[in-house]
PDB file of C-alpha atoms in Angstrom:
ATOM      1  CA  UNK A  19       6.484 -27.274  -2.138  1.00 53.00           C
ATOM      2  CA  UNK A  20       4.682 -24.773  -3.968  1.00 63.00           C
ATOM      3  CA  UNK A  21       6.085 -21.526  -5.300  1.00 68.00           C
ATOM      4  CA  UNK A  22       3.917 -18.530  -6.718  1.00 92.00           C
ATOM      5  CA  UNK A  23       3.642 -15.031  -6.999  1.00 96.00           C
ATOM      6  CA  UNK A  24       0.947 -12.833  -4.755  1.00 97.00           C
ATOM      7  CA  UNK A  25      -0.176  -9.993  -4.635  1.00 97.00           C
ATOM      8  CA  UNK A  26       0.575  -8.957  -1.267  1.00 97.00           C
ATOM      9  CA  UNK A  27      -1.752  -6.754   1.253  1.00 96.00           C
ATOM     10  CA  UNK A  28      -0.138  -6.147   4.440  1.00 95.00           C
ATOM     11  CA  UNK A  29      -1.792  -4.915   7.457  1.00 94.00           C
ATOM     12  CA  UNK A  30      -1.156  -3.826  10.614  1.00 91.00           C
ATOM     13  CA  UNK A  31      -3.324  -5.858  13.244  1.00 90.00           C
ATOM     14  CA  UNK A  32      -4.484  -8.606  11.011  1.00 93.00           C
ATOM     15  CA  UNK A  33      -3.792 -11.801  10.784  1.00 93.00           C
ATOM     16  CA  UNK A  34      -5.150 -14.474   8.670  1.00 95.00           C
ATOM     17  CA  UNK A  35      -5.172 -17.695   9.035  1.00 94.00           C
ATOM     18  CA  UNK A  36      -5.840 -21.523   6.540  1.00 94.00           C
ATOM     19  CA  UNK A  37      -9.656 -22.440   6.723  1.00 92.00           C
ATOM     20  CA  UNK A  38     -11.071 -19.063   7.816  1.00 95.00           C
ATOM     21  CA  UNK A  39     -12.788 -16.035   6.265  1.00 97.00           C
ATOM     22  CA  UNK A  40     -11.394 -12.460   6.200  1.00 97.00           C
ATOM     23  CA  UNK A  41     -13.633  -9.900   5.420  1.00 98.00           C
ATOM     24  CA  UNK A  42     -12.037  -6.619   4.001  1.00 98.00           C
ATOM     25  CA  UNK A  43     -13.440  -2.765   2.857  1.00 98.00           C
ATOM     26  CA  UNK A  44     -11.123  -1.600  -0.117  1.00 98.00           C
ATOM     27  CA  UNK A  45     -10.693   1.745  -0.149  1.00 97.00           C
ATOM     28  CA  UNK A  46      -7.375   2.694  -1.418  1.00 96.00           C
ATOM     29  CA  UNK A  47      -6.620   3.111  -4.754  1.00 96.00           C
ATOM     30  CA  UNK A  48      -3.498   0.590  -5.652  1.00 96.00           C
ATOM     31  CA  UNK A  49      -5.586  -1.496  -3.840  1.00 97.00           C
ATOM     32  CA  UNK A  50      -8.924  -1.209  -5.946  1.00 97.00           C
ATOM     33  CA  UNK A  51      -6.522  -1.772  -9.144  1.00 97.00           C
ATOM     34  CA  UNK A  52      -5.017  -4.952  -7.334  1.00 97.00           C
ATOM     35  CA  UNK A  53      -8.920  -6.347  -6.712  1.00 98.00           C
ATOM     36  CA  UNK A  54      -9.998  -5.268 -10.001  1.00 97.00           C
ATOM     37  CA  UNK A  55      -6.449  -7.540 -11.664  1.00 96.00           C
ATOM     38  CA  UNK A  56      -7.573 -10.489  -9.379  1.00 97.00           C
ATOM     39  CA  UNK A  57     -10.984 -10.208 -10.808  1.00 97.00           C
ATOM     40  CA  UNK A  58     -10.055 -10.553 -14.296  1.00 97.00           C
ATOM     41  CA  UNK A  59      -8.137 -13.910 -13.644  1.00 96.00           C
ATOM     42  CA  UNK A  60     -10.016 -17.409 -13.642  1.00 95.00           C
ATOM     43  CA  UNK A  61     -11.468 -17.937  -9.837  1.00 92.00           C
ATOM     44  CA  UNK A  62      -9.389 -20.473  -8.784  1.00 91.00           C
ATOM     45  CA  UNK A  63      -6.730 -17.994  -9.234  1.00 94.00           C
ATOM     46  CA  UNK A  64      -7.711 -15.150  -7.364  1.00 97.00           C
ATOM     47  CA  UNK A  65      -5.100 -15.331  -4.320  1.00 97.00           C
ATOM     48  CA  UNK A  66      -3.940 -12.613  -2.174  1.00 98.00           C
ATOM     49  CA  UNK A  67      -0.973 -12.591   0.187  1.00 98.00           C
ATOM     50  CA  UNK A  68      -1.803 -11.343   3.410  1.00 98.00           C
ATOM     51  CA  UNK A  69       0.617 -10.228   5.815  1.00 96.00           C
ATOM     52  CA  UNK A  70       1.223  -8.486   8.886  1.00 95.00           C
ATOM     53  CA  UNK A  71       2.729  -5.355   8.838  1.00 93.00           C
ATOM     54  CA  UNK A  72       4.860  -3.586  11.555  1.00 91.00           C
ATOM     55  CA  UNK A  73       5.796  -0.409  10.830  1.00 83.00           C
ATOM     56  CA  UNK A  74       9.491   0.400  11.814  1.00 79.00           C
ATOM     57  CA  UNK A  75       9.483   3.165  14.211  1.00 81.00           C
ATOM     58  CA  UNK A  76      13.249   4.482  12.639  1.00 81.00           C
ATOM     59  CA  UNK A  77      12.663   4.531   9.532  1.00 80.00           C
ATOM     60  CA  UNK A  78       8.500   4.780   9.074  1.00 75.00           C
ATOM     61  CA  UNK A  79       8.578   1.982   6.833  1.00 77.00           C
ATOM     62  CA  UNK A  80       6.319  -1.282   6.933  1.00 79.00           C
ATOM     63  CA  UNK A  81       8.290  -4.258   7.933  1.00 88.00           C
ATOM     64  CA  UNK A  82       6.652  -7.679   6.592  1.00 92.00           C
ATOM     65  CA  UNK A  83       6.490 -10.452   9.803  1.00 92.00           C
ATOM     66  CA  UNK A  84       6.218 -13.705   8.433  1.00 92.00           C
ATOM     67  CA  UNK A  85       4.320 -16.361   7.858  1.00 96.00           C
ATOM     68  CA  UNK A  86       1.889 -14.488   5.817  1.00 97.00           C
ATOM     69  CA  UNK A  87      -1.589 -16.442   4.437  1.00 97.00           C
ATOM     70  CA  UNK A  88      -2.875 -16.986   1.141  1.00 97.00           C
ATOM     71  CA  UNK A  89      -6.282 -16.160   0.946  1.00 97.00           C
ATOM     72  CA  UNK A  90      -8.286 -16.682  -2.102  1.00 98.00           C
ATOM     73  CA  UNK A  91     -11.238 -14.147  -3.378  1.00 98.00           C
ATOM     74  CA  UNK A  92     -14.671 -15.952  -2.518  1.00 98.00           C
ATOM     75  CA  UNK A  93     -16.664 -12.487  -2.464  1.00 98.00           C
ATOM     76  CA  UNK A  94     -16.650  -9.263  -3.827  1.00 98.00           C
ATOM     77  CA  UNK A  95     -19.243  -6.490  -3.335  1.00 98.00           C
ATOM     78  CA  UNK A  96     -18.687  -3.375  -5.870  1.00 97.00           C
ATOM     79  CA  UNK A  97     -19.659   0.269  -3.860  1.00 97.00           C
ATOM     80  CA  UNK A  98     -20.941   3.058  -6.202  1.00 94.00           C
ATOM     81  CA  UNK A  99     -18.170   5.220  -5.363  1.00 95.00           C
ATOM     82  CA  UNK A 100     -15.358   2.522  -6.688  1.00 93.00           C
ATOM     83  CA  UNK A 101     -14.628   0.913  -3.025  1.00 97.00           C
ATOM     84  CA  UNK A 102     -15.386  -2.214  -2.571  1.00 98.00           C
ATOM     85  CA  UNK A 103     -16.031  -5.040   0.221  1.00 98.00           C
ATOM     86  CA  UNK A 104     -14.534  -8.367  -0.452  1.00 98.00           C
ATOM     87  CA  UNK A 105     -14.125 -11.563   1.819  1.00 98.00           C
ATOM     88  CA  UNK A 106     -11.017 -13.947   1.287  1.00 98.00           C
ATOM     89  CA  UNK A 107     -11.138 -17.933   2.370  1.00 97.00           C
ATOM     90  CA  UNK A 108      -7.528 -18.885   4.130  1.00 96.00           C
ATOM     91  CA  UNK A 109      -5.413 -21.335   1.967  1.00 95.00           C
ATOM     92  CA  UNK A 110      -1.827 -22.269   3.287  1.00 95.00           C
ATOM     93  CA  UNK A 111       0.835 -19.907   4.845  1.00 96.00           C
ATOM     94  CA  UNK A 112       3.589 -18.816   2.987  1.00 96.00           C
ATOM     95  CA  UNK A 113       6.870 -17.437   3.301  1.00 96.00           C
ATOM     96  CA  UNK A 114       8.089 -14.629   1.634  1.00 96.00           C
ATOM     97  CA  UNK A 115      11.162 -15.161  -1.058  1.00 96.00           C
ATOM     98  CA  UNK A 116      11.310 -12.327  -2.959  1.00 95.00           C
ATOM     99  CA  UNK A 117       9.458  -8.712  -3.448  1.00 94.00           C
ATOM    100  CA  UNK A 118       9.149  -7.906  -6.759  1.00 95.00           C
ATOM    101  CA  UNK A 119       8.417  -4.678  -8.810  1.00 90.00           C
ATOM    102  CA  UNK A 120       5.864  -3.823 -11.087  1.00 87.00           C
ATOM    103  CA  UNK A 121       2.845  -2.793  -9.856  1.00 93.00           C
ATOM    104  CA  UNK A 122       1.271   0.111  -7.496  1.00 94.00           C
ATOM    105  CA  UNK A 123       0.538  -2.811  -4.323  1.00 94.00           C
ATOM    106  CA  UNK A 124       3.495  -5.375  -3.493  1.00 94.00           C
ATOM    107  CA  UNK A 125       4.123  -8.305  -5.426  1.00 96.00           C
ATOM    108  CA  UNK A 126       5.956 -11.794  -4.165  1.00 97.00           C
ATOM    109  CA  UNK A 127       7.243 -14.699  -4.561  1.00 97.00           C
ATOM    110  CA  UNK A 128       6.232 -16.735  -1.907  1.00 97.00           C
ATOM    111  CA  UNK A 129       6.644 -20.408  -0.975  1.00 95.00           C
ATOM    112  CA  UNK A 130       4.130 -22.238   0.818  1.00 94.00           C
ATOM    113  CA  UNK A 131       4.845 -24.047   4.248  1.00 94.00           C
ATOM    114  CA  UNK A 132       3.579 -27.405   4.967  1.00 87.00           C
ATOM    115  CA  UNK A 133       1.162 -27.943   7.765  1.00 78.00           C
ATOM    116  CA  UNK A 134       2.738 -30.318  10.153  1.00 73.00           C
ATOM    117  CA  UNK A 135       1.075 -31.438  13.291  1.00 63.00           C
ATOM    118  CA  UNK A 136       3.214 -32.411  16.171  1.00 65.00           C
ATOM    119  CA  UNK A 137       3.197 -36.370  16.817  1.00 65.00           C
ATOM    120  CA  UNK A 138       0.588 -36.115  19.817  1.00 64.00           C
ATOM    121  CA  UNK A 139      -1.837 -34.272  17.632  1.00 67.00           C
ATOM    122  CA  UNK A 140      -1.886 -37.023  14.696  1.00 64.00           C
ATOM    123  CA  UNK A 141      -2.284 -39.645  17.781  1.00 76.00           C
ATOM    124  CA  UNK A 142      -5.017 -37.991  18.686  1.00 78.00           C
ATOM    125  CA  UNK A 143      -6.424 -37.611  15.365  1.00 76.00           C
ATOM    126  CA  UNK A 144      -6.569 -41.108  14.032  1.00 78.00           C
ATOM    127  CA  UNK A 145      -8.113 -41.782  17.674  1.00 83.00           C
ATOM    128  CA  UNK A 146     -11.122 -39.174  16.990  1.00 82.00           C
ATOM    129  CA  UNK A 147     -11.050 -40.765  13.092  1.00 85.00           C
ATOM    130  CA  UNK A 148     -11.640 -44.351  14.791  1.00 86.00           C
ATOM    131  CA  UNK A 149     -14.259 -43.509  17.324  1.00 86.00           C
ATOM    132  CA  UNK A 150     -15.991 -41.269  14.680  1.00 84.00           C
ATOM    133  CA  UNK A 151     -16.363 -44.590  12.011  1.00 85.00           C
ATOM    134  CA  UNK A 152     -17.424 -46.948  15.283  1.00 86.00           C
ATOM    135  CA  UNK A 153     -20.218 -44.219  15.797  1.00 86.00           C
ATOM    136  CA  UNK A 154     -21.343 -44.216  12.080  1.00 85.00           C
ATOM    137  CA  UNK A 155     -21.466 -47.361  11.754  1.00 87.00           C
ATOM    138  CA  UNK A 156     -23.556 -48.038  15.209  1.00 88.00           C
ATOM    139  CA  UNK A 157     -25.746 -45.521  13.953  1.00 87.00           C
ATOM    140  CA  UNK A 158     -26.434 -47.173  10.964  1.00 74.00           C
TER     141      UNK A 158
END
């Protein structure tokens, strides 16, 4: 399985999820330095952990539910006053391993889970799959 390190943005009330876009308005500043870092690395590198955050009502501090998603930088918009808007494109879920210092925004290393679909769902699959070739080739 793959192992990396992410940047990590957690928020409260957002979730992301593999195969969907996530649009986001930077604003903070640890975060405009963490944008401005993933822009200065080659595309296919430009991954950000997100994850949901739960703030913990004892202590005030933001507790990190897992699985969190990798989402890599497709867009980026630059605002005249140094905020930007940016849109990530889910890649895999991950699991946290280890935070690590460093920098002003969390950092991890995170391991990424393997998609499984339950037996019923790959039944179902190859079924579609089948029905889908009969109906190309019909069509011509």
């Amino acid at each position: 399985m793959l192992e990396l390190v992410l940047p990590l943005f957690p928020l409260p009330d957002v979730v992301h999820f593999p195969a969907t876009r996530l649009p986001l308005h930077i604003f903070e500043p640890r975060y405009r330095e963490m944008v401005a870092d993933l822009l200065a690395r080659p595309a296919g590198e430009r991954r950000v952990g997100m994850i949901l955050a739960a703030p913990d009502p004892a202590t005030g501090a933001a507790a990190l539910l897992q699985p969190g998603c990798a989402g890599r930088l497709v867009e980026h918009e630059p605002l005249a006053d140094g905020r930007s808007n940016i849109v990530l494109e889910g890649e895999f879920r991950f699991e946290v391993e280890a935070l690590l210092d460093g920098r002003p925004w969390r950092r991890a290393r995170v391991r990424a889970l393997e998609e499984r679909l339950p037996a019923v769902e790959h039944e179902r699959a190859s079924r579609l799959e089948t029905e889908l070739a009969a109906l190309v080739t019909a069509l011509g």
